[in-house]
Short mmCIF file of C-alpha atoms in Angstrom, two decimals:
data_model
loop_
_atom_site.label_atom_id
_atom_site.label_comp_id
_atom_site.label_asym_id
_atom_site.label_seq_id
_atom_site.Cartn_x
_atom_site.Cartn_y
_atom_site.Cartn_z
CA MET A 1 0.00 0.00 0.00
CA ALA A 2 1.37 3.37 -1.00
CA SER A 3 1.58 6.09 1.58
CA PHE A 4 0.50 9.67 1.00
CA GLY A 5 2.71 11.29 -1.65
CA GLN A 6 4.39 8.01 -2.54
CA GLY A 7 2.01 6.82 -5.23
CA SER A 8 2.89 4.45 -8.01
CA ARG A 9 2.66 7.30 -10.52
CA ARG A 10 5.46 9.68 -9.73
CA HIS A 11 5.50 11.51 -13.07
CA PRO A 12 2.09 11.19 -14.72
CA ARG A 13 3.10 13.40 -17.63
CA SER A 14 6.41 11.91 -18.52
CA ARG A 15 7.87 12.23 -22.00
CA GLY A 16 6.49 8.89 -23.07
CA ARG A 17 2.89 9.87 -22.41
CA THR A 18 2.80 13.25 -24.12
CA TRP A 19 3.22 13.83 -27.82
CA SER A 20 3.37 16.76 -30.17
CA ARG A 21 0.80 17.15 -32.90
CA THR A 22 2.91 16.30 -35.89
CA GLY A 23 2.69 13.80 -38.69
CA PRO A 24 -0.21 11.37 -38.52
CA ASP A 25 -2.14 13.31 -35.87
CA ARG A 26 -2.36 16.42 -38.03
CA ALA A 27 -3.12 14.38 -41.13
CA THR A 28 -5.92 12.57 -39.32
CA LEU A 29 -7.41 15.84 -38.06
CA ALA A 30 -7.30 17.26 -41.58
CA ILE A 31 -9.08 14.24 -43.06
CA VAL A 32 -11.71 14.29 -40.30
CA GLY A 33 -12.24 17.99 -41.03
CA VAL A 34 -12.71 17.39 -44.76
CA VAL A 35 -15.14 14.53 -44.14
CA CYS A 36 -17.16 16.67 -41.71
CA ALA A 37 -17.21 19.57 -44.17
CA VAL A 38 -18.43 17.43 -47.06
CA ALA A 39 -21.03 15.69 -44.88
CA GLY A 40 -22.15 19.08 -43.58
CA PHE A 41 -23.28 20.12 -47.06
CA PHE A 42 -25.86 17.36 -46.95
CA ALA A 43 -26.94 17.21 -43.29
CA LEU A 44 -26.38 19.13 -40.06
CA GLY A 45 -24.28 21.88 -41.63
CA ILE A 46 -24.71 24.14 -38.61
CA VAL A 47 -22.92 21.53 -36.47
CA LEU A 48 -20.48 19.88 -38.89
CA GLY A 49 -19.27 23.15 -40.42
CA PRO A 50 -17.71 24.51 -37.23
CA VAL A 51 -16.37 21.03 -36.39
CA ALA A 52 -14.64 20.92 -39.78
CA THR A 53 -13.24 24.42 -39.30
CA VAL A 54 -11.83 23.60 -35.86
CA CYS A 55 -10.34 20.29 -37.05
CA GLY A 56 -8.70 22.02 -40.00
CA TRP A 57 -7.37 24.82 -37.78
CA LEU A 58 -5.88 22.31 -35.35
CA ALA A 59 -4.39 20.34 -38.23
CA MET A 60 -2.66 23.49 -39.44
CA GLY A 61 -1.08 23.91 -36.04
CA ARG A 62 -3.32 26.82 -35.01
CA THR A 63 -1.45 29.28 -37.20
CA TRP A 64 -1.55 30.62 -40.74
CA ALA A 65 2.25 30.89 -40.94
CA GLY A 66 4.51 28.11 -42.10
CA SER A 67 3.73 25.09 -44.20
CA ARG A 68 0.11 23.97 -44.33
CA SER A 69 -1.27 20.75 -45.66
CA VAL A 70 -3.85 20.96 -48.42
CA PRO A 71 -6.52 18.90 -46.61
CA ALA A 72 -6.27 21.18 -43.58
CA VAL A 73 -6.86 24.31 -45.67
CA VAL A 74 -9.68 22.58 -47.54
CA ALA A 75 -11.29 21.63 -44.21
CA VAL A 76 -11.12 25.22 -42.94
CA VAL A 77 -12.48 26.74 -46.15
CA LEU A 78 -15.25 24.20 -46.70
CA GLY A 79 -16.19 24.31 -43.02
CA ALA A 80 -16.53 28.10 -43.16
CA ILE A 81 -18.60 27.91 -46.36
CA ASP A 82 -20.73 25.18 -44.86
CA THR A 83 -21.37 27.23 -41.72
CA LEU A 84 -22.27 30.34 -43.71
CA LEU A 85 -24.69 28.42 -45.94
CA ALA A 86 -26.34 26.84 -42.91
CA LEU A 87 -26.75 30.26 -41.26
CA ILE A 88 -28.18 31.76 -44.45
CA GLY A 89 -30.60 28.84 -44.67
CA LEU A 90 -31.69 29.35 -41.07
CA ILE A 91 -32.16 33.07 -41.56
CA GLY A 92 -34.13 32.44 -44.75
CA ALA A 93 -36.33 29.90 -43.00
CA THR A 94 -37.21 32.34 -40.23
CA THR A 95 -38.27 35.23 -42.47
CA PRO A 96 -41.94 35.68 -43.28
CA GLY A 97 -42.97 34.12 -46.54
CA HIS A 98 -41.89 30.89 -48.11
CA GLY A 99 -38.33 30.70 -46.81
CA MET A 100 -35.23 31.03 -48.89
CA PHE A 101 -36.67 30.08 -52.27
#
């Protein structure tokens, strides 16, 4: 039995347990962002658009400077377009009349 302060986990955040967001992690976030953006054009754009934008932004390393992967930029752009179209659709649906069309 471990006494107070003498637990089995001395360094819970050692170097082996933490990782930087490089390589496959960023690529995976970019692909998830693109998939969410494309799916958002067909259903739940108000939810999937911001998710795609955030995933793309995180895949770019939270900065516009430096090298950026193409899927990350595509996720950010399509997510922003998706969000704007969803907001325009919601605004058009709430106006008096027949909606957007």
